[in-house]
Amino acid sequence: MGHIILLLVSLTFIGCQSKPLNVYDETNYTLIQTDTFQGILDRRIFVYKYDTSRKMQINYWDNGNILAKGFSHKQKLDGRFEMYYITGKLMQVDSFFDGNKISSIKNHNTDTSIKIFRNGKLEPFTSIDSVQ
């Protein structure tokens, strides 16, 4: 009888082992907050199911297309951060680790319809770095 119990405990332990979790798998996030501005969806915040210090945030253009989507850990950018043109086309993908940018890939088909108001005039938007 003791051997059977030991076997069942061993099988249970072995069966509980699973592959490592991917903290950037969007299916492992749960929506916790939705913000609107003047009745238009502005942003959604998701929390990681297995570690509440990890979040995913999606911001939206006024037309409902995604503006930006990124992950954070302990309130620092961590992982993939995507930025989109108002048309929905991918503009730029940055990669972060612990708040530091480690790589950036830009889509060279710039959407010239996006402008930034700076120093009293409109200027072309080329990347997130041009805003700073």
PDB file of C-alpha atoms in Angstrom:
ATOM      1  CA  MET A   1       0.000   0.000   0.000  1.00  0.00           C
ATOM      2  CA  GLY A   2       2.848   2.402   0.828  1.00  0.00           C
ATOM      3  CA  HIS A   3       4.430   1.795  -2.588  1.00  0.00           C
ATOM      4  CA  ILE A   4       1.166   2.690  -4.337  1.00  0.00           C
ATOM      5  CA  ILE A   5       0.876   5.980  -2.427  1.00  0.00           C
ATOM      6  CA  LEU A   6       4.511   6.815  -3.213  1.00  0.00           C
ATOM      7  CA  LEU A   7       3.898   6.014  -6.898  1.00  0.00           C
ATOM      8  CA  LEU A   8       0.793   8.237  -6.995  1.00  0.00           C
ATOM      9  CA  VAL A   9       2.632  11.113  -5.321  1.00  0.00           C
ATOM     10  CA  SER A  10       5.552  10.721  -7.762  1.00  0.00           C
ATOM     11  CA  LEU A  11       3.240  10.647 -10.798  1.00  0.00           C
ATOM     12  CA  THR A  12       1.383  13.709  -9.531  1.00  0.00           C
ATOM     13  CA  PHE A  13       4.632  15.615  -9.072  1.00  0.00           C
ATOM     14  CA  ILE A  14       5.922  14.644 -12.518  1.00  0.00           C
ATOM     15  CA  GLY A  15       2.570  15.521 -14.107  1.00  0.00           C
ATOM     16  CA  CYS A  16       2.622  19.004 -12.522  1.00  0.00           C
ATOM     17  CA  GLN A  17       5.884  19.961 -14.153  1.00  0.00           C
ATOM     18  CA  SER A  18       5.294  22.067 -17.237  1.00  0.00           C
ATOM     19  CA  LYS A  19       7.232  24.087 -19.745  1.00  0.00           C
ATOM     20  CA  PRO A  20       8.409  27.559 -18.644  1.00  0.00           C
ATOM     21  CA  LEU A  21       5.856  30.348 -19.018  1.00  0.00           C
ATOM     22  CA  ASN A  22       6.320  32.969 -21.727  1.00  0.00           C
ATOM     23  CA  VAL A  23       5.727  36.337 -20.033  1.00  0.00           C
ATOM     24  CA  TYR A  24       5.120  37.949 -23.459  1.00  0.00           C
ATOM     25  CA  ASP A  25       2.307  35.582 -24.473  1.00  0.00           C
ATOM     26  CA  GLU A  26      -0.723  37.892 -24.632  1.00  0.00           C
ATOM     27  CA  THR A  27      -3.110  35.022 -23.826  1.00  0.00           C
ATOM     28  CA  ASN A  28      -1.665  34.944 -20.285  1.00  0.00           C
ATOM     29  CA  TYR A  29      -2.903  38.485 -19.558  1.00  0.00           C
ATOM     30  CA  THR A  30      -6.228  39.562 -18.070  1.00  0.00           C
ATOM     31  CA  LEU A  31      -7.883  42.928 -18.754  1.00  0.00           C
ATOM     32  CA  ILE A  32      -7.966  45.029 -15.566  1.00  0.00           C
ATOM     33  CA  GLN A  33      -8.661  48.574 -16.779  1.00  0.00           C
ATOM     34  CA  THR A  34     -10.203  50.345 -19.772  1.00  0.00           C
ATOM     35  CA  ASP A  35      -9.887  54.100 -20.164  1.00  0.00           C
ATOM     36  CA  THR A  36     -11.871  56.278 -22.537  1.00  0.00           C
ATOM     37  CA  PHE A  37     -11.600  59.922 -23.527  1.00  0.00           C
ATOM     38  CA  GLN A  38     -14.818  61.655 -24.561  1.00  0.00           C
ATOM     39  CA  GLY A  39     -16.434  58.262 -25.130  1.00  0.00           C
ATOM     40  CA  ILE A  40     -13.631  56.921 -27.353  1.00  0.00           C
ATOM     41  CA  LEU A  41     -11.457  53.981 -26.299  1.00  0.00           C
ATOM     42  CA  ASP A  42      -8.075  55.378 -25.236  1.00  0.00           C
ATOM     43  CA  ARG A  43      -6.221  52.575 -23.467  1.00  0.00           C
ATOM     44  CA  ARG A  44      -6.504  49.094 -22.032  1.00  0.00           C
ATOM     45  CA  ILE A  45      -4.287  47.714 -19.293  1.00  0.00           C
ATOM     46  CA  PHE A  46      -3.787  43.992 -18.746  1.00  0.00           C
ATOM     47  CA  VAL A  47      -2.061  42.164 -15.881  1.00  0.00           C
ATOM     48  CA  TYR A  48      -0.064  38.956 -16.186  1.00  0.00           C
ATOM     49  CA  LYS A  49      -1.956  36.046 -14.612  1.00  0.00           C
ATOM     50  CA  TYR A  50       1.097  34.672 -12.796  1.00  0.00           C
ATOM     51  CA  ASP A  51       2.861  37.869 -11.638  1.00  0.00           C
ATOM     52  CA  THR A  52       0.885  41.069 -11.065  1.00  0.00           C
ATOM     53  CA  SER A  53       4.018  43.238 -11.401  1.00  0.00           C
ATOM     54  CA  ARG A  54       3.932  42.453 -15.159  1.00  0.00           C
ATOM     55  CA  LYS A  55       1.522  44.420 -17.327  1.00  0.00           C
ATOM     56  CA  MET A  56       0.634  44.890 -20.966  1.00  0.00           C
ATOM     57  CA  GLN A  57      -0.798  48.188 -22.186  1.00  0.00           C
ATOM     58  CA  ILE A  58      -2.498  48.961 -25.475  1.00  0.00           C
ATOM     59  CA  ASN A  59      -3.193  52.564 -26.513  1.00  0.00           C
ATOM     60  CA  TYR A  60      -5.574  53.440 -29.344  1.00  0.00           C
ATOM     61  CA  TRP A  61      -5.933  56.140 -31.985  1.00  0.00           C
ATOM     62  CA  ASP A  62      -9.297  57.968 -32.118  1.00  0.00           C
ATOM     63  CA  ASN A  63     -10.335  55.757 -35.052  1.00  0.00           C
ATOM     64  CA  GLY A  64      -9.979  52.588 -32.920  1.00  0.00           C
ATOM     65  CA  ASN A  65      -6.700  51.383 -34.459  1.00  0.00           C
ATOM     66  CA  ILE A  66      -3.852  50.469 -32.135  1.00  0.00           C
ATOM     67  CA  LEU A  67      -1.423  53.343 -31.475  1.00  0.00           C
ATOM     68  CA  ALA A  68       1.042  51.433 -29.263  1.00  0.00           C
ATOM     69  CA  LYS A  69       1.301  48.111 -27.479  1.00  0.00           C
ATOM     70  CA  GLY A  70       3.937  47.158 -24.946  1.00  0.00           C
ATOM     71  CA  PHE A  71       4.883  45.168 -21.885  1.00  0.00           C
ATOM     72  CA  SER A  72       6.246  46.367 -18.557  1.00  0.00           C
ATOM     73  CA  HIS A  73       7.654  44.794 -15.412  1.00  0.00           C
ATOM     74  CA  LYS A  74       7.639  46.744 -12.158  1.00  0.00           C
ATOM     75  CA  GLN A  75       6.587  49.858 -14.104  1.00  0.00           C
ATOM     76  CA  LYS A  76       9.575  49.683 -16.494  1.00  0.00           C
ATOM     77  CA  LEU A  77       9.284  48.815 -20.184  1.00  0.00           C
ATOM     78  CA  ASP A  78      10.248  45.180 -20.642  1.00  0.00           C
ATOM     79  CA  GLY A  79       9.976  43.197 -23.858  1.00  0.00           C
ATOM     80  CA  ARG A  80       8.432  44.160 -27.166  1.00  0.00           C
ATOM     81  CA  PHE A  81       7.010  47.660 -27.661  1.00  0.00           C
ATOM     82  CA  GLU A  82       5.160  48.295 -30.937  1.00  0.00           C
ATOM     83  CA  MET A  83       4.058  51.628 -32.401  1.00  0.00           C
ATOM     84  CA  TYR A  84       1.557  51.975 -35.249  1.00  0.00           C
ATOM     85  CA  TYR A  85       0.556  54.636 -37.741  1.00  0.00           C
ATOM     86  CA  ILE A  86      -3.010  55.946 -37.533  1.00  0.00           C
ATOM     87  CA  THR A  87      -3.777  53.747 -40.562  1.00  0.00           C
ATOM     88  CA  GLY A  88      -2.972  50.624 -38.509  1.00  0.00           C
ATOM     89  CA  LYS A  89       0.339  49.892 -40.233  1.00  0.00           C
ATOM     90  CA  LEU A  90       3.271  48.960 -38.000  1.00  0.00           C
ATOM     91  CA  MET A  91       5.669  51.903 -37.603  1.00  0.00           C
ATOM     92  CA  GLN A  92       8.367  50.705 -35.216  1.00  0.00           C
ATOM     93  CA  VAL A  93       9.211  47.815 -32.910  1.00  0.00           C
ATOM     94  CA  ASP A  94      11.502  48.413 -29.947  1.00  0.00           C
ATOM     95  CA  SER A  95      12.821  45.868 -27.522  1.00  0.00           C
ATOM     96  CA  PHE A  96      13.369  46.731 -23.860  1.00  0.00           C
ATOM     97  CA  PHE A  97      14.894  45.025 -20.852  1.00  0.00           C
ATOM     98  CA  ASP A  98      14.387  46.507 -17.388  1.00  0.00           C
ATOM     99  CA  GLY A  99      13.491  49.906 -18.859  1.00  0.00           C
ATOM    100  CA  ASN A 100      16.478  50.111 -21.227  1.00  0.00           C
ATOM    101  CA  LYS A 101      16.052  50.005 -25.008  1.00  0.00           C
ATOM    102  CA  ILE A 102      18.131  47.162 -26.453  1.00  0.00           C
ATOM    103  CA  SER A 103      17.012  47.284 -30.084  1.00  0.00           C
ATOM    104  CA  SER A 104      14.809  49.167 -32.498  1.00  0.00           C
ATOM    105  CA  ILE A 105      13.428  48.211 -35.904  1.00  0.00           C
ATOM    106  CA  LYS A 106      11.752  50.971 -37.901  1.00  0.00           C
ATOM    107  CA  ASN A 107       9.372  50.562 -40.803  1.00  0.00           C
ATOM    108  CA  HIS A 108      10.907  52.760 -43.483  1.00  0.00           C
ATOM    109  CA  ASN A 109       7.594  53.441 -45.233  1.00  0.00           C
ATOM    110  CA  THR A 110       6.949  56.590 -43.210  1.00  0.00           C
ATOM    111  CA  ASP A 111       3.363  57.829 -42.981  1.00  0.00           C
ATOM    112  CA  THR A 112       3.770  61.545 -43.732  1.00  0.00           C
ATOM    113  CA  SER A 113       0.231  62.347 -42.585  1.00  0.00           C
ATOM    114  CA  ILE A 114       1.322  62.251 -38.926  1.00  0.00           C
ATOM    115  CA  LYS A 115       2.686  65.561 -37.617  1.00  0.00           C
ATOM    116  CA  ILE A 116       4.003  66.789 -34.275  1.00  0.00           C
ATOM    117  CA  PHE A 117       3.336  70.303 -33.028  1.00  0.00           C
ATOM    118  CA  ARG A 118       6.635  71.668 -31.722  1.00  0.00           C
ATOM    119  CA  ASN A 119       7.929  75.225 -31.288  1.00  0.00           C
ATOM    120  CA  GLY A 120       4.791  76.691 -32.833  1.00  0.00           C
ATOM    121  CA  LYS A 121       4.830  74.639 -36.047  1.00  0.00           C
ATOM    122  CA  LEU A 122       3.957  71.203 -37.389  1.00  0.00           C
ATOM    123  CA  GLU A 123       6.876  68.839 -38.016  1.00  0.00           C
ATOM    124  CA  PRO A 124       6.904  65.330 -39.501  1.00  0.00           C
ATOM    125  CA  PHE A 125       6.756  62.443 -37.044  1.00  0.00           C
ATOM    126  CA  THR A 126       9.585  60.027 -37.805  1.00  0.00           C
ATOM    127  CA  SER A 127       9.926  57.971 -34.622  1.00  0.00           C
ATOM    128  CA  ILE A 128       9.149  57.977 -30.918  1.00  0.00           C
ATOM    129  CA  ASP A 129      12.674  59.330 -30.356  1.00  0.00           C
ATOM    130  CA  SER A 130      11.810  62.472 -32.366  1.00  0.00           C
ATOM    131  CA  VAL A 131       9.179  63.421 -29.755  1.00  0.00           C
ATOM    132  CA  GLN A 132      11.688  63.833 -26.930  1.00  0.00           C
TER     133      GLN A 132
END
